[in-house]
Tab-separated table of C-alpha atoms and ligand atoms in Angstrom:
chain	number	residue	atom	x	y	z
A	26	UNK	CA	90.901	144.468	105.061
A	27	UNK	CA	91.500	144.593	108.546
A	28	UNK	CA	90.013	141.721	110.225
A	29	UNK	CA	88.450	142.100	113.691
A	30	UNK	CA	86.605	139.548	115.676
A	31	UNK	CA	83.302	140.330	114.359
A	32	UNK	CA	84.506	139.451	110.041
A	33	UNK	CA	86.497	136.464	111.840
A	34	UNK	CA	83.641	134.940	113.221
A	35	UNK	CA	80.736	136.073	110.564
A	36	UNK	CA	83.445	134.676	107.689
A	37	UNK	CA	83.736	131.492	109.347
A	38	UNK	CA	80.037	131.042	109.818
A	39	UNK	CA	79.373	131.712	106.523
A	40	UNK	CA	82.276	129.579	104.831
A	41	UNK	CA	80.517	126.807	107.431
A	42	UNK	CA	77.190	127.514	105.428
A	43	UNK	CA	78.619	127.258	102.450
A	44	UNK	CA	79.861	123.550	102.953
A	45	UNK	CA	77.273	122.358	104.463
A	46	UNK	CA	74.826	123.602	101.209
A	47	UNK	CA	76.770	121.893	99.339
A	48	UNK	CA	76.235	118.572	100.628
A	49	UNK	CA	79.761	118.930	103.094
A	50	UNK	CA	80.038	118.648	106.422
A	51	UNK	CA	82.717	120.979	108.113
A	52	UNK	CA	84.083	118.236	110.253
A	53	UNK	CA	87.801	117.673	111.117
A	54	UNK	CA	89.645	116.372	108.326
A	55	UNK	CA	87.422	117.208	104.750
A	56	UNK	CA	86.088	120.613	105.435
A	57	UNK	CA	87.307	123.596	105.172
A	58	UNK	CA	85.867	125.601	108.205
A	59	UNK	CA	87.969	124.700	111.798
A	60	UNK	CA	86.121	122.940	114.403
A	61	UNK	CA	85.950	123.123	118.221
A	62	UNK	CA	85.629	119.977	120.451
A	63	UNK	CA	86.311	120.136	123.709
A	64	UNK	CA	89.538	118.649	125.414
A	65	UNK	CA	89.680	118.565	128.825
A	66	UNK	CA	89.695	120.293	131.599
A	67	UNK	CA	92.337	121.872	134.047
A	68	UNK	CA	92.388	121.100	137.616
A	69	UNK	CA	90.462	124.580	137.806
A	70	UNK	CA	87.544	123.518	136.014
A	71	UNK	CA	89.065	125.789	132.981
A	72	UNK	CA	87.478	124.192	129.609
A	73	UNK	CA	90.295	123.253	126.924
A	74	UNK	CA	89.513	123.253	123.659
A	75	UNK	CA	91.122	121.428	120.729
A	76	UNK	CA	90.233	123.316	117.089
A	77	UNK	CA	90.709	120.733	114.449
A	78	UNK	CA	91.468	122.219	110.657
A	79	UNK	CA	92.536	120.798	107.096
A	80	UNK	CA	93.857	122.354	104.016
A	81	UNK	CA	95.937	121.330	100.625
A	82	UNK	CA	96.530	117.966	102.632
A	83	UNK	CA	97.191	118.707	105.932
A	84	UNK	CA	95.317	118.394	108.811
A	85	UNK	CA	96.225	120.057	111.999
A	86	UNK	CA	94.625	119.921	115.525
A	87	UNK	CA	95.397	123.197	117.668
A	88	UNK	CA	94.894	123.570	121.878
A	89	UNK	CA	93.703	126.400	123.285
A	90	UNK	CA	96.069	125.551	126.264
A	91	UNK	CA	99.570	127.141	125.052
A	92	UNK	CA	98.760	126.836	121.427
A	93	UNK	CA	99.513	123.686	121.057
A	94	UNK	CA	99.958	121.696	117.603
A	95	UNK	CA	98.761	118.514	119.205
A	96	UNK	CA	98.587	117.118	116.061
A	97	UNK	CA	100.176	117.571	112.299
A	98	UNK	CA	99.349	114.843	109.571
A	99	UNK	CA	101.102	114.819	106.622
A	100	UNK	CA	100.601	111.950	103.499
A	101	UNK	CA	103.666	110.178	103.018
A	102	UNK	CA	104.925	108.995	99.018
A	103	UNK	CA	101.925	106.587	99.142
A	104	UNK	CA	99.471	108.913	100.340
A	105	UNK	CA	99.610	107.477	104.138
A	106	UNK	CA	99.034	109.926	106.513
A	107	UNK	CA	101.042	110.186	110.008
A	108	UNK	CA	101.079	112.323	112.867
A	109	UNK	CA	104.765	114.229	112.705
A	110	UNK	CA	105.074	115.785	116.048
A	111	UNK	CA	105.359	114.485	119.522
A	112	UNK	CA	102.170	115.486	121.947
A	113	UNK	CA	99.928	113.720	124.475
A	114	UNK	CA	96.478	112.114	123.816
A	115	UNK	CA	95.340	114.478	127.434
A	116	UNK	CA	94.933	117.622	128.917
A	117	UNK	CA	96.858	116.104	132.349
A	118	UNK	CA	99.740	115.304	130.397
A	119	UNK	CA	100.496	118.494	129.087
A	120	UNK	CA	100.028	120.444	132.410
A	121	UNK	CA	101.899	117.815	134.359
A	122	UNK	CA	105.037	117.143	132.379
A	123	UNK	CA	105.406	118.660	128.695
A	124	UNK	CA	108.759	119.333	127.373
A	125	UNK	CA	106.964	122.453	125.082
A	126	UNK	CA	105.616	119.614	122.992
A	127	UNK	CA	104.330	121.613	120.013
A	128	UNK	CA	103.556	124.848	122.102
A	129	UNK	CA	103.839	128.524	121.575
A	130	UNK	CA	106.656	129.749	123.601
A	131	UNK	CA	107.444	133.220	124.968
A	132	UNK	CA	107.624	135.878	125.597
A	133	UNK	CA	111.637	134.576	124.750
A	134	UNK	CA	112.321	131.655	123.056
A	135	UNK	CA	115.692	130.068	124.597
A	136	UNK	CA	117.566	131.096	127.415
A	137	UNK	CA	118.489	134.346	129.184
A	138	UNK	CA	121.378	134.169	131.376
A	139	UNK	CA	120.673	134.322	135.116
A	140	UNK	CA	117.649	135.416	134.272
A	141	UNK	CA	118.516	139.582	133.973
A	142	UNK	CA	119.052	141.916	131.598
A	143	UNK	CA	118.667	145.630	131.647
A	144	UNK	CA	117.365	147.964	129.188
A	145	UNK	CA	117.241	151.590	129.276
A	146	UNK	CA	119.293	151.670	132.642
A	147	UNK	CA	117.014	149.701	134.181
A	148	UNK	CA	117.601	145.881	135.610
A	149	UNK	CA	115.150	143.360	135.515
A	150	UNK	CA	115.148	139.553	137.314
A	151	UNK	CA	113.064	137.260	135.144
A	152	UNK	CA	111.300	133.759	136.817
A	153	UNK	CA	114.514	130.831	136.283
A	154	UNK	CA	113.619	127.451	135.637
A	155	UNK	CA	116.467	126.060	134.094
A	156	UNK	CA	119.254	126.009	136.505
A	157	UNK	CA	120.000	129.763	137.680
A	158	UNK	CA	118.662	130.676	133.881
A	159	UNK	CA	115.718	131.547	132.498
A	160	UNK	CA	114.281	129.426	129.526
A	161	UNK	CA	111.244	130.116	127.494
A	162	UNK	CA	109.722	132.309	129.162
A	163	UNK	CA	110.208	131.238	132.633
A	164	UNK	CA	108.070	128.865	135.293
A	165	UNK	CA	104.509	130.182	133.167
A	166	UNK	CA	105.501	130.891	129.843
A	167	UNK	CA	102.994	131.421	127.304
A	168	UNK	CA	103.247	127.588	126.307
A	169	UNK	CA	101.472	127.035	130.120
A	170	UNK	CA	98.231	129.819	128.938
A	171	UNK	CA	95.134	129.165	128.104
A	172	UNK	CA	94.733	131.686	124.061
A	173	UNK	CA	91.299	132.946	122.839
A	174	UNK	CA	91.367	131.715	119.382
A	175	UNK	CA	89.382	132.437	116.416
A	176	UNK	CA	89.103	130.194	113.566
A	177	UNK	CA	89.241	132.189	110.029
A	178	UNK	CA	88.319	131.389	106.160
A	179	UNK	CA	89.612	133.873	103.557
A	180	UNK	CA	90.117	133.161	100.297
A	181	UNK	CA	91.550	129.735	100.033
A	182	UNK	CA	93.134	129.980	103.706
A	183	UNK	CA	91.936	128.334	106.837
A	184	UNK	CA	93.334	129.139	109.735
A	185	UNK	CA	93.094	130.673	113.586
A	186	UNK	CA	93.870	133.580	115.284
A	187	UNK	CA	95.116	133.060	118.920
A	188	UNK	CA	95.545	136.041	121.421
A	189	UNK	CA	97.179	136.310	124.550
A	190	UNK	CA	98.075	139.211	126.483
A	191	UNK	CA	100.775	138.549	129.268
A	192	UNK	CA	100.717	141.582	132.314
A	193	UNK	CA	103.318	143.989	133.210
A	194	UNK	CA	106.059	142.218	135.496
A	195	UNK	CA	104.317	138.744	133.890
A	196	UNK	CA	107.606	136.229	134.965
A	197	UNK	CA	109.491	139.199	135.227
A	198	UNK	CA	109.190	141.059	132.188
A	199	UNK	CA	107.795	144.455	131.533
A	200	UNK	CA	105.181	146.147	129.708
A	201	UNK	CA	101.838	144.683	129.018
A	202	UNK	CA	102.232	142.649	125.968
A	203	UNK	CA	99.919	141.858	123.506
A	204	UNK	CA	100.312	139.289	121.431
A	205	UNK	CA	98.215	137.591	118.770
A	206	UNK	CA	99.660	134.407	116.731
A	207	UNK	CA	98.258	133.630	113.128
A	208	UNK	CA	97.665	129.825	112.187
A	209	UNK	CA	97.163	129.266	108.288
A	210	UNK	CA	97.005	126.256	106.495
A	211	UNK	CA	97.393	127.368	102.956
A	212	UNK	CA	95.685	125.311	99.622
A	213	UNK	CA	98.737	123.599	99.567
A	214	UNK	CA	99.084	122.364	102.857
A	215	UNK	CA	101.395	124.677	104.184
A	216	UNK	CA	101.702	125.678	107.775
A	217	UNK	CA	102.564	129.067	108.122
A	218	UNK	CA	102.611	130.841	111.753
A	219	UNK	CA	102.387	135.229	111.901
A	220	UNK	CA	103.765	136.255	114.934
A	221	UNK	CA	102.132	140.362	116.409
A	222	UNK	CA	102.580	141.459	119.167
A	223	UNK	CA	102.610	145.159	121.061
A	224	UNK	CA	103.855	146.737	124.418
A	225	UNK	CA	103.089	149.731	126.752
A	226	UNK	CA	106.871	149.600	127.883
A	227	UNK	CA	109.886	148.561	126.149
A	228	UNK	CA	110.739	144.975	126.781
A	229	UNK	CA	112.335	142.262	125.261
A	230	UNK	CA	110.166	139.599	122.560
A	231	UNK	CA	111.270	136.366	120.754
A	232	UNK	CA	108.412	134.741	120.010
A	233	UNK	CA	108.842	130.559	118.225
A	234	UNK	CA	106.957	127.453	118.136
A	235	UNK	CA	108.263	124.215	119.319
A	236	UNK	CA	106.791	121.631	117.562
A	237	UNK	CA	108.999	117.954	118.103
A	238	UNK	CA	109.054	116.715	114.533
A	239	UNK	CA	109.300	113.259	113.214
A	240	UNK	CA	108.270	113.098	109.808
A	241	UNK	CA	108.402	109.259	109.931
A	242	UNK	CA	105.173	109.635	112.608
A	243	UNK	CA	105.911	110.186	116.302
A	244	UNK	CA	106.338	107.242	118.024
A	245	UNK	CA	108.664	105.397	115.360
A	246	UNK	CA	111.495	105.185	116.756
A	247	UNK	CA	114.858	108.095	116.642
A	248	UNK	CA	115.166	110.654	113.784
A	249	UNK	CA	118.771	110.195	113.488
A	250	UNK	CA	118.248	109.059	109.793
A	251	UNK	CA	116.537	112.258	109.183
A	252	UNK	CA	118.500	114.045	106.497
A	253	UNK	CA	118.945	118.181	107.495
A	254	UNK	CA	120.306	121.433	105.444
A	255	UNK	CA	120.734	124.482	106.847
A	256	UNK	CA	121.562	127.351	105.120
A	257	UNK	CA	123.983	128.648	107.908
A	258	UNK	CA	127.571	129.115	107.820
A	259	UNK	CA	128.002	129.732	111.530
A	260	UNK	CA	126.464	129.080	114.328
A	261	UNK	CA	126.321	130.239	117.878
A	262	UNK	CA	128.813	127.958	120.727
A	263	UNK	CA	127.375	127.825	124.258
A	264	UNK	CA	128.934	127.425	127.754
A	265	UNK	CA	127.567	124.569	130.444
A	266	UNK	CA	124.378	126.090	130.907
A	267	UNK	CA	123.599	126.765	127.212
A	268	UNK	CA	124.007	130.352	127.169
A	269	UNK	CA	125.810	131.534	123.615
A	270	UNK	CA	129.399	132.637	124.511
A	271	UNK	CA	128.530	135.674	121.665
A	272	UNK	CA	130.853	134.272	119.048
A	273	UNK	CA	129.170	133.776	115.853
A	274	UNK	CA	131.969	130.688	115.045
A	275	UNK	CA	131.996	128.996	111.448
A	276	UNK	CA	130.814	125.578	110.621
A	277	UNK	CA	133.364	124.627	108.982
A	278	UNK	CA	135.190	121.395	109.867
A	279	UNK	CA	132.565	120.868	112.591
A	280	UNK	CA	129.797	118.752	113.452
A	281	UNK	CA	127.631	121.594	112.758
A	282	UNK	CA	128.301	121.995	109.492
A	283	UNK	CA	124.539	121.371	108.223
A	284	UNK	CA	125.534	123.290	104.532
A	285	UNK	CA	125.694	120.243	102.785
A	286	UNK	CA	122.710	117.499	103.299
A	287	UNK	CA	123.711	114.901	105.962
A	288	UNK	CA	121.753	112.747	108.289
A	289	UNK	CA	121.129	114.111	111.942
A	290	UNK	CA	122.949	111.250	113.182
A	291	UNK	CA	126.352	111.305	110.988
A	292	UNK	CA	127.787	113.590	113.415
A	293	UNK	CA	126.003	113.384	116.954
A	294	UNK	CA	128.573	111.142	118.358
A	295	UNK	CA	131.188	112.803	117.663
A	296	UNK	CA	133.805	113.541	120.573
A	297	UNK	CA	133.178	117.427	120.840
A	298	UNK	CA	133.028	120.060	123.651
A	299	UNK	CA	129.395	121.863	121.855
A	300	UNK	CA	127.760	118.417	121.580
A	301	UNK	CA	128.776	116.941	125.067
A	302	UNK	CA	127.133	120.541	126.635
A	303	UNK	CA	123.956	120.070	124.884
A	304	UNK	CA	124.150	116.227	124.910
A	305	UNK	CA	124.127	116.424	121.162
A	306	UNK	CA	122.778	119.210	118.830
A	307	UNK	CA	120.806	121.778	121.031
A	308	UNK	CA	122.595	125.156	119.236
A	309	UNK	CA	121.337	128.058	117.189
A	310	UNK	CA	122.115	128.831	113.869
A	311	UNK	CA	123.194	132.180	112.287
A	312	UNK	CA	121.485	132.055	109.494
A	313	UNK	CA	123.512	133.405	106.388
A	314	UNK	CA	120.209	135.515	105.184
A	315	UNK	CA	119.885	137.047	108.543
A	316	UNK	CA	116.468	139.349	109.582
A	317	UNK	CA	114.379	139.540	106.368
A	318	UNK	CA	110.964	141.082	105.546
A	319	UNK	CA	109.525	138.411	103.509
A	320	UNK	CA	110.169	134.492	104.862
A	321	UNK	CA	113.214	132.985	102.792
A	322	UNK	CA	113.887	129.083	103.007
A	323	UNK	CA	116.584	128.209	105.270
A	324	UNK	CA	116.369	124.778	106.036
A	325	UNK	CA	114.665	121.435	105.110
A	326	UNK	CA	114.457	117.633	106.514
A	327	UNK	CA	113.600	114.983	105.172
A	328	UNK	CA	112.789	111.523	106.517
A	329	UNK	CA	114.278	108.844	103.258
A	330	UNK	CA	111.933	105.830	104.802
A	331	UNK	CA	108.582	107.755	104.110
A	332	UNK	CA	109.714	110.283	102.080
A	333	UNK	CA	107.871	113.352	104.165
A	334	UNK	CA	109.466	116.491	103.548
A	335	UNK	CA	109.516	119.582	105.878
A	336	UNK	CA	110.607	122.987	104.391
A	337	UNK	CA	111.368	126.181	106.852
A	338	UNK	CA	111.113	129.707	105.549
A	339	UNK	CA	111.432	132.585	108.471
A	340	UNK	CA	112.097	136.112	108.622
A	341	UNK	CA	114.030	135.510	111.515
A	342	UNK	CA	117.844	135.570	111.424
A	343	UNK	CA	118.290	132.106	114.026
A	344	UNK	CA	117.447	128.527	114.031
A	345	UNK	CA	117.761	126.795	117.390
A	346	UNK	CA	118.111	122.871	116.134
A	347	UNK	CA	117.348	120.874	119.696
A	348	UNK	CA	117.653	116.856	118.870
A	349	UNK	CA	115.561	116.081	121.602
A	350	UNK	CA	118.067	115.039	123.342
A	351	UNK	CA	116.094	115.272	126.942
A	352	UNK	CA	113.561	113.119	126.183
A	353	UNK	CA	114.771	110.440	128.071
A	354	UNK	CA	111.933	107.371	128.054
A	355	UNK	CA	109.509	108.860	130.616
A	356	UNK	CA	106.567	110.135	128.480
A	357	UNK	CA	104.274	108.271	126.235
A	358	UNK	CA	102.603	109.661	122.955
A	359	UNK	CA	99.089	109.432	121.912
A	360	UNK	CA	99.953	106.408	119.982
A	361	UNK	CA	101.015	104.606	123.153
A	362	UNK	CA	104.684	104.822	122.496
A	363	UNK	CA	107.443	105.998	124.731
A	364	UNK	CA	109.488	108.912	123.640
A	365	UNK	CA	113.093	108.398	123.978
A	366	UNK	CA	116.012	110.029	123.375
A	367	UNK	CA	116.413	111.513	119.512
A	368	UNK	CA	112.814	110.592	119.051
A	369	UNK	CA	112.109	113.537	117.765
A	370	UNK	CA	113.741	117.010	116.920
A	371	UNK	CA	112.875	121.200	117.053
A	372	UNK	CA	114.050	123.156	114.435
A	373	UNK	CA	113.008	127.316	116.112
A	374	UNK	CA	113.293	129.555	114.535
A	375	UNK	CA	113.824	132.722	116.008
A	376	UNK	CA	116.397	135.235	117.498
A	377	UNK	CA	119.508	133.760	119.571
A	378	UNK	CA	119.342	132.870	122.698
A	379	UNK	CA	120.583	135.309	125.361
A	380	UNK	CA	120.413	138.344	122.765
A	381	UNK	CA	119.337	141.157	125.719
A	382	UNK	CA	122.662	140.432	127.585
A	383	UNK	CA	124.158	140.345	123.907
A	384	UNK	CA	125.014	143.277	122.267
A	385	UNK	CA	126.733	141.990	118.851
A	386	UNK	CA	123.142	139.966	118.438
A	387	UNK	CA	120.451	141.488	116.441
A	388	UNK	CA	118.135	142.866	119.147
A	389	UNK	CA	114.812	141.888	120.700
A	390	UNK	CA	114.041	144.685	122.267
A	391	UNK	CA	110.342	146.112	121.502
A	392	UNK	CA	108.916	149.627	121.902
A	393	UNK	CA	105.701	151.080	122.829
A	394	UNK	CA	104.515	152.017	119.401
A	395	UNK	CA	106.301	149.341	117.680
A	396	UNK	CA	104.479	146.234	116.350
A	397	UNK	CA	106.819	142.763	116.429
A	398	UNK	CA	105.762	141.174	113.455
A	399	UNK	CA	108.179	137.444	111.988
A	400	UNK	CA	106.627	134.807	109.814
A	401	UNK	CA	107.182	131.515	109.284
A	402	UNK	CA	106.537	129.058	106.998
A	403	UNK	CA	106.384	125.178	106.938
A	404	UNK	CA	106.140	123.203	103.695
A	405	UNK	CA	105.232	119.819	103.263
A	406	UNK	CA	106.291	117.412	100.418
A	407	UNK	CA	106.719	113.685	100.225
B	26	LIG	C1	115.987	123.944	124.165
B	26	LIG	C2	116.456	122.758	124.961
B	26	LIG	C3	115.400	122.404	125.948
B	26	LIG	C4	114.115	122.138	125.227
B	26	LIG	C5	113.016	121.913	126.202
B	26	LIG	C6	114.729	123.580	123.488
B	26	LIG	O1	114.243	124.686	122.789
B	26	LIG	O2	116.956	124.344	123.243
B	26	LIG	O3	117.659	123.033	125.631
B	26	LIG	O4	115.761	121.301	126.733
B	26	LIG	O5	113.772	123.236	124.453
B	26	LIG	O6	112.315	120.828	125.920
């Protein structure tokens, strides 16, 4: 069935119904309908909400403002349940000085060189904000939006629909697109995120989440002991400025060779050209399955001390694998610990960086009449 607003909300009233006759309450953690609290405000007077939902073992809190995960707990091998990913404890933080802690990010993930790209014989500037390129969308990317979001019960899912739709010439980019990102925690505790969106014009879309991980809890110190697999036998080299030089090289015999289980840290030090540009890992995997209809696993990390385990699955053909390696001792975490350097990493998955100024990379443009539609999936173990 096709959901509109209307089933959303009537579902989720009744599933709230349902708990609450028997004896349940629907609150944050134990039941199974999402709930709204509010918090905080912009400087605008703008009410931000934070939706608070649990499933199969997870509990997740979600922010109206950029979609953020503001928090993910996960049990570790004893049952103990930590926060994973970086955030802020306040609405002031994230406006003020986020690095895309745990936010939605478009309309493109990654960079775009300069800024341009044409399509169908026509240039376009985008908004730069990262030297003279643009990156994730540019000064207001969707991470800095406030989303209407729905919360959702079918079956044994629990979830939320979010919507935003960004205005022709929005930070440069055209065609009205709307976009609408699905949020389901599954009866096993899975995370998975459904990217739709549409246009009136063709544009370009590359659409990823950036969620900081650190599976020991964030705020324990570096994820360097992390262990990491990627299925990916190449990867995509950058210049200075980050932007892929459009080889696809091999991993083979370098530091990004992720094939085989190693720790994040084995390699970071190592004296190489790629890792001094992104001061450490900050690249994008090819992955070997490339574009595929249905999710397919491609990576997974695991943290030995606690024993948390993340697994990816995308339809997406890239993996941009950023080690944090900006976070440089200036912002503190709702625990009350400052984030340094390592503290955390982003495994994105999406399409590589720069692709509209790339023609060897599978594309990103979108049509009117065309529906962009990528899944992925994050699953928890310990
Ligand atoms: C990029 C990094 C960037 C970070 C922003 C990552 O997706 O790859 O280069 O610094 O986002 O926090």
């Amino acid at each position: 069935m096709e959901l509109n607003r209307r089933t959303v909300i009537a579902g989720a009233a009744a599933a709230g119904m349902a708990a609450t006759a028997l004896g349940g309450t629907a609150h944050a953690t134990g039941g199974r309908t999402p709930v709204k609290s509010l918090f905080g405000k912009l400087a605008d007077g703008t009410k931000i909400y934070s939706w608070s939902l649990a499933n199969g073992g997870t509990k997740l809190k979600v922010l109206s403002y950029g979609g953020i995960v503001q928090s993910l707990e996960i049990p570790d091998r004893h049952g103990k349940y930590k926060n994973v990913s970086l955030g802020f404890d306040n609405i002031e933080d994230y406006v003020a000085k986020t690095p895309y802690f745990g936010a939605l990010i478009g309309r493109y993930g990654n960079r775009i060189a300069k800024g341009q790209f044409s399509l169908d014989g026509k240039s376009y500037q985008l908004s730069v904000n990262d030297g003279v390129n643009s990156l994730h969308g540019g000064i207001k990317g969707f991470d800095k939006h406030v989303w209407d979001i729905e919360p959702f019960t079918k079956g044994t899912d629990v979830g939320l629909y979010l919507y935003y739709t960004s205005v022709d010439g929005e930070m440069g980019y055209p065609g009205t697109l709307k976009t609408k990102v699905t949020y389901t925690l599954t009866k096993h505790g899975d995370w998975r995120v459904d990217y739709e969106a549409t246009t009136d014009k063709a544009t370009v879309v590359n659409l990823t989440s950036h969620v900081y991980w650190n599976l020991a809890g964030e705020g324990s110190g570096s994820i360097y002991d992390h262990e990491l697999k990627i299925a990916a036998a190449r990867y995509t080299p950058v210049d200075s400025g980050l932007i892929p030089t459009g080889e696809l090289a091999k991993v083979a015999g370098t530091p990004f060779d992720f094939r085989r289980t190693k720790t994040v840290g084995e390699d970071i030090r190592v004296a190489n050209q790629q890792l001094l540009y992104g001061k450490g890992i900050d690249h994008n995997w090819a992955l070997d399955k490339g574009i595929t209809a249905k999710p397919e696993h491609v990576a997974t990390l695991r943290d030995p001390s606690s024993g948390r385990t993340l697994k990816i699955a995308t339809t997406e053909p890239g993996l941009q694998f950023y080690s944090g390696n900006f976070l440089d001792g200036t912002l503190v975490g709702p625990g009350g610990s400052i984030y340094r350097q390592g503290d955390a990493l982003c495994l994105e998955t999406q399409h590589f960086p720069d692709s509209p100024n790339q023609a060897s990379f599978p594309s990103t443009v979108l049509r009117q009449g065309q529906t962009y539609r990528t899944t992925t999936v994050h699953t928890f173990g310990n």
